């Protein structure tokens, strides 16, 4: 029999679990969750109202520079093992399943925790779930669907740059008659990119996904068929294709611009230069996916997020401006890219008032 845990009780569990994972005390972390389960807190509540918020807090702490990359990875690894321990607890045994669902992350997506949480929730609710994990190549996913006769596939992606790959996976699954439920931050807080890419359904979280699957998602009409380009008429201008193909050259051009215009870069250490190159590569990558989706907001949101990460590390938001200016000069004949870069620069100009005027460095 499960018991109701009040808000204070959940807050205490979250606080205790946070302390355990951030001090790398895996035994303590597992004891907190399993003891709560034995005391009557239901497994789904622990997964979604305790473990998931703690993991989200870990991500925010890294973004705010309160946890290092190594600390974030260690905490995440402990969270994953705690979920595994919970999954094998006797309280996690479901009734006979209602249907079969495949849960997978799209190719190149290595953030598997949201998909794992969905897997455990669906299992608790009586589904037979095939969890394929992170970075599942689309041909292997389709082959799996052929062999298992899944009622639906739940595709997860957290990083927006994976949307073109997600689009290919959605189309391929539908081509073999399996409906696709999309979820994860990459698809937008309101599911706009799931709809754009033709997913059969979208859910903002694991509970909503479970409810949507319980209602049933109609199988795609194979007689109608659809192409991957359906609904993406803006791709006809080739801006996305040309920017993606020129990514390496664009990164070199921007770095050369920074070398010429910011003499201080000559004194950068090798790690500093590598981080700068990574930042520039991410800017070009997100510009590409913004062109793919024709979404100004996607690119501006990324620049806003990057500015917040840099500020937390003592680097002003305006440090991104030289890279955007260099890209703008190189892509001056690309109307959509130019529009997106100008909007991002406008955001940075407005954000400059919050920067420390004594600080300054290129991205």
Tab-separated table of C-alpha atoms in Angstrom:
chain	number	residue	atom	x	y	z
A	1	UNK	CA	0.000	0.000	0.000
A	2	UNK	CA	1.375	3.416	-0.959
A	3	UNK	CA	1.228	6.480	1.238
A	4	UNK	CA	0.835	10.094	0.293
A	5	UNK	CA	3.972	12.161	0.826
A	6	UNK	CA	3.366	15.838	1.503
A	7	UNK	CA	5.321	18.646	-0.136
A	8	UNK	CA	7.578	19.012	2.896
A	9	UNK	CA	8.384	15.320	2.784
A	10	UNK	CA	9.301	15.511	-0.903
A	11	UNK	CA	11.410	18.599	-0.294
A	12	UNK	CA	13.300	16.712	2.409
A	13	UNK	CA	13.876	13.741	0.106
A	14	UNK	CA	15.104	16.004	-2.678
A	15	UNK	CA	17.430	17.853	-0.322
A	16	UNK	CA	18.847	14.643	1.094
A	17	UNK	CA	19.339	13.127	-2.358
A	18	UNK	CA	20.992	16.313	-3.632
A	19	UNK	CA	23.445	16.235	-0.749
A	20	UNK	CA	24.246	12.580	-1.410
A	21	UNK	CA	24.825	12.822	-5.159
A	22	UNK	CA	26.882	16.018	-4.948
A	23	UNK	CA	29.153	14.515	-2.290
A	24	UNK	CA	29.471	11.354	-4.386
A	25	UNK	CA	27.895	9.164	-1.684
A	26	UNK	CA	26.219	6.531	-3.838
A	27	UNK	CA	25.320	4.217	-0.968
A	28	UNK	CA	23.575	7.055	0.863
A	29	UNK	CA	21.751	8.116	-2.306
A	30	UNK	CA	20.414	4.606	-2.875
A	31	UNK	CA	19.421	4.244	0.782
A	32	UNK	CA	17.408	7.488	0.647
A	33	UNK	CA	15.371	6.368	-2.348
A	34	UNK	CA	14.911	2.724	-1.374
A	35	UNK	CA	14.023	3.582	2.231
A	36	UNK	CA	11.357	5.988	0.984
A	37	UNK	CA	10.045	3.227	-1.279
A	38	UNK	CA	9.909	0.765	1.609
A	39	UNK	CA	8.124	3.398	3.715
A	40	UNK	CA	5.307	3.618	1.178
A	41	UNK	CA	6.242	6.351	-1.276
A	42	UNK	CA	5.313	5.046	-4.706
A	43	UNK	CA	8.053	4.486	-7.251
A	44	UNK	CA	6.664	6.903	-9.835
A	45	UNK	CA	6.655	9.744	-7.306
A	46	UNK	CA	10.268	8.987	-6.430
A	47	UNK	CA	11.271	8.907	-10.076
A	48	UNK	CA	9.499	12.063	-11.218
A	49	UNK	CA	9.138	14.210	-8.107
A	50	UNK	CA	12.428	13.420	-6.367
A	51	UNK	CA	15.070	11.977	-8.715
A	52	UNK	CA	14.189	13.997	-11.828
A	53	UNK	CA	14.184	17.396	-10.027
A	54	UNK	CA	17.511	16.586	-8.373
A	55	UNK	CA	19.040	15.732	-11.743
A	56	UNK	CA	17.655	18.973	-13.202
A	57	UNK	CA	19.254	20.843	-10.304
A	58	UNK	CA	22.573	19.160	-11.114
A	59	UNK	CA	22.353	20.510	-14.655
A	60	UNK	CA	21.519	24.020	-13.466
A	61	UNK	CA	24.401	23.923	-10.991
A	62	UNK	CA	26.832	23.073	-13.785
A	63	UNK	CA	25.414	25.900	-15.924
A	64	UNK	CA	25.916	28.322	-13.042
A	65	UNK	CA	29.501	27.051	-12.486
A	66	UNK	CA	28.644	25.681	-9.036
A	67	UNK	CA	29.583	22.171	-10.175
A	68	UNK	CA	32.480	21.253	-12.450
A	69	UNK	CA	32.008	19.015	-15.471
A	70	UNK	CA	33.536	16.127	-13.511
A	71	UNK	CA	31.238	16.746	-10.543
A	72	UNK	CA	28.202	16.896	-12.830
A	73	UNK	CA	29.189	13.626	-14.500
A	74	UNK	CA	29.758	11.925	-11.144
A	75	UNK	CA	26.390	13.080	-9.799
A	76	UNK	CA	24.602	11.960	-12.963
A	77	UNK	CA	26.249	8.541	-12.841
A	78	UNK	CA	25.035	8.083	-9.248
A	79	UNK	CA	21.503	9.116	-10.245
A	80	UNK	CA	21.535	6.549	-13.054
A	81	UNK	CA	22.620	3.770	-10.684
A	82	UNK	CA	19.981	4.762	-8.140
A	83	UNK	CA	17.332	4.453	-10.858
A	84	UNK	CA	18.710	1.016	-11.710
A	85	UNK	CA	18.470	-0.024	-8.060
A	86	UNK	CA	14.887	1.203	-7.870
A	87	UNK	CA	14.017	-0.625	-11.095
A	88	UNK	CA	14.977	-3.974	-9.546
A	89	UNK	CA	13.114	-3.420	-6.286
A	90	UNK	CA	10.111	-5.736	-5.721
A	91	UNK	CA	7.804	-2.702	-5.580
A	92	UNK	CA	8.648	-2.037	-9.221
A	93	UNK	CA	7.015	-5.227	-10.484
A	94	UNK	CA	4.109	-4.318	-12.786
A	95	UNK	CA	0.911	-6.074	-13.679
A	96	UNK	CA	0.777	-7.879	-17.057
A	97	UNK	CA	1.503	-5.321	-19.738
A	98	UNK	CA	-1.001	-3.571	-21.963
A	99	UNK	CA	1.241	-3.219	-24.998
A	100	UNK	CA	4.809	-2.826	-26.186
A	101	UNK	CA	6.743	0.420	-26.563
A	102	UNK	CA	10.271	1.067	-27.760
A	103	UNK	CA	12.036	3.946	-26.012
A	104	UNK	CA	15.196	5.298	-27.616
A	105	UNK	CA	17.350	8.381	-27.931
A	106	UNK	CA	17.924	9.583	-31.462
A	107	UNK	CA	21.324	9.053	-33.041
A	108	UNK	CA	24.005	11.400	-31.637
A	109	UNK	CA	21.903	12.079	-28.524
A	110	UNK	CA	23.789	10.850	-25.454
A	111	UNK	CA	21.514	12.342	-22.750
A	112	UNK	CA	19.698	9.104	-21.932
A	113	UNK	CA	18.338	9.899	-18.470
A	114	UNK	CA	14.988	11.410	-19.606
A	115	UNK	CA	14.352	8.329	-21.753
A	116	UNK	CA	15.304	6.058	-18.862
A	117	UNK	CA	12.842	7.817	-16.554
A	118	UNK	CA	10.089	7.354	-19.154
A	119	UNK	CA	11.013	3.688	-19.463
A	120	UNK	CA	10.584	3.108	-15.731
A	121	UNK	CA	7.291	5.027	-15.582
A	122	UNK	CA	5.853	3.033	-18.483
A	123	UNK	CA	7.037	-0.206	-16.901
A	124	UNK	CA	5.306	0.742	-13.659
A	125	UNK	CA	2.133	1.413	-15.613
A	126	UNK	CA	2.143	-2.048	-17.150
A	127	UNK	CA	3.846	-1.604	-20.506
A	128	UNK	CA	6.442	-3.945	-21.919
A	129	UNK	CA	9.277	-1.556	-22.740
A	130	UNK	CA	12.343	-2.041	-24.897
A	131	UNK	CA	14.799	0.628	-23.744
A	132	UNK	CA	17.519	1.034	-26.374
A	133	UNK	CA	19.471	3.767	-24.594
A	134	UNK	CA	21.486	6.638	-26.014
A	135	UNK	CA	22.619	7.323	-29.567
A	136	UNK	CA	20.560	4.746	-31.462
A	137	UNK	CA	21.345	4.794	-35.218
A	138	UNK	CA	18.126	5.032	-37.186
A	139	UNK	CA	18.685	1.848	-39.281
A	140	UNK	CA	19.158	-0.178	-36.085
A	141	UNK	CA	16.046	1.367	-34.548
A	142	UNK	CA	13.962	0.464	-37.605
A	143	UNK	CA	15.366	-3.071	-37.621
A	144	UNK	CA	14.381	-3.435	-33.970
A	145	UNK	CA	10.850	-2.256	-34.730
A	146	UNK	CA	10.551	-4.830	-37.507
A	147	UNK	CA	11.500	-7.577	-35.070
A	148	UNK	CA	9.381	-6.584	-32.069
A	149	UNK	CA	6.085	-5.269	-33.462
A	150	UNK	CA	6.035	-2.307	-31.090
A	151	UNK	CA	2.779	-0.407	-30.721
A	152	UNK	CA	4.707	2.873	-30.674
A	153	UNK	CA	8.186	4.292	-30.401
A	154	UNK	CA	9.060	7.074	-27.955
A	155	UNK	CA	11.945	9.139	-29.316
A	156	UNK	CA	13.922	11.315	-26.927
A	157	UNK	CA	16.265	14.190	-27.677
A	158	UNK	CA	17.571	16.861	-25.329
A	159	UNK	CA	19.842	18.866	-27.637
A	160	UNK	CA	18.266	20.861	-30.469
A	161	UNK	CA	21.164	20.195	-32.838
A	162	UNK	CA	19.907	16.603	-33.071
A	163	UNK	CA	16.616	17.683	-34.666
A	164	UNK	CA	17.608	16.892	-38.275
A	165	UNK	CA	18.599	13.374	-37.183
A	166	UNK	CA	15.380	13.122	-35.168
A	167	UNK	CA	13.450	14.081	-38.299
A	168	UNK	CA	15.029	11.208	-40.223
A	169	UNK	CA	14.201	8.796	-37.402
A	170	UNK	CA	10.580	9.965	-37.191
A	171	UNK	CA	10.081	9.513	-40.926
A	172	UNK	CA	11.785	6.099	-40.956
A	173	UNK	CA	9.687	4.745	-38.068
A	174	UNK	CA	6.483	5.956	-39.660
A	175	UNK	CA	7.509	4.366	-42.959
A	176	UNK	CA	7.309	0.932	-41.303
A	177	UNK	CA	3.942	1.721	-39.748
A	178	UNK	CA	4.997	2.591	-36.198
A	179	UNK	CA	3.670	5.855	-34.687
A	180	UNK	CA	6.163	8.176	-33.024
A	181	UNK	CA	5.804	9.976	-29.696
A	182	UNK	CA	8.468	12.686	-29.410
A	183	UNK	CA	9.752	14.086	-26.141
A	184	UNK	CA	12.667	15.961	-24.653
A	185	UNK	CA	13.908	19.536	-24.535
A	186	UNK	CA	15.066	19.478	-28.160
A	187	UNK	CA	11.472	19.437	-29.388
A	188	UNK	CA	10.636	22.718	-27.657
A	189	UNK	CA	8.807	23.502	-24.445
A	190	UNK	CA	5.523	23.507	-26.370
A	191	UNK	CA	6.376	20.675	-28.787
A	192	UNK	CA	6.646	23.002	-31.791
A	193	UNK	CA	9.538	21.115	-33.350
A	194	UNK	CA	7.861	17.747	-32.836
A	195	UNK	CA	4.905	19.058	-34.850
A	196	UNK	CA	7.170	20.626	-37.471
A	197	UNK	CA	9.012	17.351	-38.007
A	198	UNK	CA	5.799	15.355	-38.289
A	199	UNK	CA	5.784	13.324	-35.063
A	200	UNK	CA	2.449	11.625	-34.406
A	201	UNK	CA	2.360	12.889	-30.814
A	202	UNK	CA	4.394	14.906	-28.337
A	203	UNK	CA	4.542	14.983	-24.557
A	204	UNK	CA	6.245	17.478	-22.234
A	205	UNK	CA	7.104	14.932	-19.544
A	206	UNK	CA	6.944	11.261	-18.621
A	207	UNK	CA	3.484	11.373	-17.015
A	208	UNK	CA	2.012	13.120	-20.049
A	209	UNK	CA	3.741	10.614	-22.330
A	210	UNK	CA	2.275	7.690	-20.387
A	211	UNK	CA	-1.217	9.200	-20.585
A	212	UNK	CA	-0.852	9.819	-24.322
A	213	UNK	CA	0.281	6.267	-24.982
A	214	UNK	CA	-2.583	4.915	-22.854
A	215	UNK	CA	-5.063	6.725	-25.103
A	216	UNK	CA	-3.439	5.121	-28.124
A	217	UNK	CA	-1.626	6.702	-31.050
A	218	UNK	CA	-2.991	5.718	-34.469
A	219	UNK	CA	-0.527	4.002	-36.751
A	220	UNK	CA	0.632	6.028	-39.773
A	221	UNK	CA	-1.322	5.525	-42.976
A	222	UNK	CA	1.234	3.828	-45.197
A	223	UNK	CA	-0.943	4.422	-48.239
A	224	UNK	CA	-0.559	8.174	-47.805
A	225	UNK	CA	3.159	8.237	-47.131
A	226	UNK	CA	5.199	11.330	-46.475
A	227	UNK	CA	8.579	12.681	-47.388
A	228	UNK	CA	11.158	13.993	-44.967
A	229	UNK	CA	10.956	17.382	-46.689
A	230	UNK	CA	7.204	17.725	-46.127
A	231	UNK	CA	6.456	20.935	-44.236
A	232	UNK	CA	10.002	22.264	-44.613
A	233	UNK	CA	9.642	24.324	-47.762
A	234	UNK	CA	12.164	26.851	-46.433
A	235	UNK	CA	14.941	24.316	-47.036
A	236	UNK	CA	14.606	24.980	-50.752
A	237	UNK	CA	16.922	27.999	-50.387
A	238	UNK	CA	19.791	25.604	-49.507
A	239	UNK	CA	21.017	27.815	-46.645
A	240	UNK	CA	20.920	24.929	-44.174
A	241	UNK	CA	22.767	22.573	-46.498
A	242	UNK	CA	25.446	25.107	-47.404
A	243	UNK	CA	26.084	26.182	-43.814
A	244	UNK	CA	26.350	22.582	-42.589
A	245	UNK	CA	28.705	21.636	-45.403
A	246	UNK	CA	30.875	24.697	-44.702
A	247	UNK	CA	30.915	24.238	-40.923
A	248	UNK	CA	34.638	23.458	-40.613
A	249	UNK	CA	35.592	26.358	-42.892
A	250	UNK	CA	33.295	28.766	-41.053
A	251	UNK	CA	34.892	27.836	-37.738
A	252	UNK	CA	38.349	28.484	-39.202
A	253	UNK	CA	37.236	31.836	-40.609
A	254	UNK	CA	35.832	32.982	-37.269
A	255	UNK	CA	38.927	31.873	-35.348
A	256	UNK	CA	41.152	33.668	-37.846
A	257	UNK	CA	39.025	36.805	-37.385
A	258	UNK	CA	39.456	36.582	-33.623
A	259	UNK	CA	43.210	36.070	-33.984
A	260	UNK	CA	43.508	39.188	-36.138
A	261	UNK	CA	41.292	41.434	-34.060
A	262	UNK	CA	42.035	40.251	-30.522
A	263	UNK	CA	45.806	40.164	-29.896
A	264	UNK	CA	45.176	38.727	-26.420
A	265	UNK	CA	44.336	35.418	-28.099
A	266	UNK	CA	48.038	35.015	-28.858
A	267	UNK	CA	48.521	34.432	-25.141
A	268	UNK	CA	45.747	31.881	-24.814
A	269	UNK	CA	46.761	28.485	-23.515
A	270	UNK	CA	46.042	25.408	-25.602
A	271	UNK	CA	42.966	24.538	-23.459
A	272	UNK	CA	41.659	28.115	-23.820
A	273	UNK	CA	42.022	27.980	-27.604
A	274	UNK	CA	40.319	24.604	-27.680
A	275	UNK	CA	37.377	25.921	-25.654
A	276	UNK	CA	37.111	28.945	-27.942
A	277	UNK	CA	37.053	26.688	-31.003
A	278	UNK	CA	34.369	24.520	-29.359
A	279	UNK	CA	32.246	27.598	-28.611
A	280	UNK	CA	32.499	28.772	-32.214
A	281	UNK	CA	31.676	25.290	-33.529
A	282	UNK	CA	28.564	25.190	-31.328
A	283	UNK	CA	27.450	28.590	-32.629
A	284	UNK	CA	27.718	27.373	-36.228
A	285	UNK	CA	25.988	24.094	-35.352
A	286	UNK	CA	23.036	25.838	-33.702
A	287	UNK	CA	22.787	28.310	-36.568
A	288	UNK	CA	22.487	25.307	-38.874
A	289	UNK	CA	19.634	23.692	-36.945
A	290	UNK	CA	17.891	27.079	-36.658
A	291	UNK	CA	18.010	27.235	-40.451
A	292	UNK	CA	16.686	23.672	-40.652
A	293	UNK	CA	13.669	24.560	-38.510
A	294	UNK	CA	13.484	28.186	-39.721
A	295	UNK	CA	13.369	29.236	-36.080
A	296	UNK	CA	14.903	32.551	-35.040
A	297	UNK	CA	14.015	31.745	-31.423
A	298	UNK	CA	15.996	28.507	-31.437
A	299	UNK	CA	19.216	30.360	-32.274
A	300	UNK	CA	18.582	33.312	-29.987
A	301	UNK	CA	17.702	30.978	-27.105
A	302	UNK	CA	21.005	29.174	-27.620
A	303	UNK	CA	22.933	32.448	-27.604
A	304	UNK	CA	21.074	33.463	-24.431
A	305	UNK	CA	21.923	30.134	-22.765
A	306	UNK	CA	25.568	30.394	-23.835
A	307	UNK	CA	25.771	33.961	-22.537
A	308	UNK	CA	24.465	32.782	-19.146
A	309	UNK	CA	27.056	29.988	-19.025
A	310	UNK	CA	29.864	32.423	-19.900
A	311	UNK	CA	28.716	35.022	-17.363
A	312	UNK	CA	28.764	32.385	-14.634
A	313	UNK	CA	32.412	31.796	-15.517
A	314	UNK	CA	33.343	35.472	-15.477
A	315	UNK	CA	33.118	36.089	-19.226
A	316	UNK	CA	30.775	38.867	-20.431
A	317	UNK	CA	27.957	38.129	-22.871
A	318	UNK	CA	29.382	40.646	-25.356
A	319	UNK	CA	32.346	38.328	-25.893
A	320	UNK	CA	30.115	36.368	-28.286
A	321	UNK	CA	29.582	39.381	-30.535
A	322	UNK	CA	32.872	39.149	-32.527
A	323	UNK	CA	32.120	35.564	-33.524
A	324	UNK	CA	28.603	36.526	-34.649
A	325	UNK	CA	29.962	39.505	-36.587
A	326	UNK	CA	32.506	37.324	-38.366
A	327	UNK	CA	29.811	34.795	-39.267
A	328	UNK	CA	27.556	37.599	-40.471
A	329	UNK	CA	30.244	38.908	-42.812
A	330	UNK	CA	30.876	35.435	-44.199
A	331	UNK	CA	27.145	34.661	-44.644
A	332	UNK	CA	26.050	38.091	-45.887
A	333	UNK	CA	24.392	36.530	-48.946
A	334	UNK	CA	22.239	34.218	-46.807
A	335	UNK	CA	19.073	36.163	-45.871
A	336	UNK	CA	17.738	33.811	-43.208
A	337	UNK	CA	21.127	33.321	-41.548
A	338	UNK	CA	21.704	37.085	-41.618
A	339	UNK	CA	18.345	37.678	-39.924
A	340	UNK	CA	19.106	35.169	-37.180
A	341	UNK	CA	22.581	36.564	-36.523
A	342	UNK	CA	21.243	40.117	-36.358
A	343	UNK	CA	18.582	39.125	-33.849
A	344	UNK	CA	21.190	37.375	-31.713
A	345	UNK	CA	23.419	40.459	-31.830
A	346	UNK	CA	20.468	42.592	-30.782
A	347	UNK	CA	19.951	40.316	-27.783
A	348	UNK	CA	23.626	40.627	-26.815
A	349	UNK	CA	23.473	44.419	-27.099
A	350	UNK	CA	20.556	44.444	-24.661
A	351	UNK	CA	22.377	42.016	-22.358
A	352	UNK	CA	25.526	44.153	-22.195
A	353	UNK	CA	24.051	46.250	-19.398
A	354	UNK	CA	24.309	43.238	-17.088
A	355	UNK	CA	27.956	42.541	-17.936
A	356	UNK	CA	30.904	43.608	-15.837
A	357	UNK	CA	32.506	46.411	-17.896
A	358	UNK	CA	35.939	45.500	-16.569
A	359	UNK	CA	35.752	42.044	-18.116
A	360	UNK	CA	36.213	41.262	-21.792
A	361	UNK	CA	37.447	38.425	-23.981
A	362	UNK	CA	36.435	36.799	-27.241
A	363	UNK	CA	34.378	33.651	-27.102
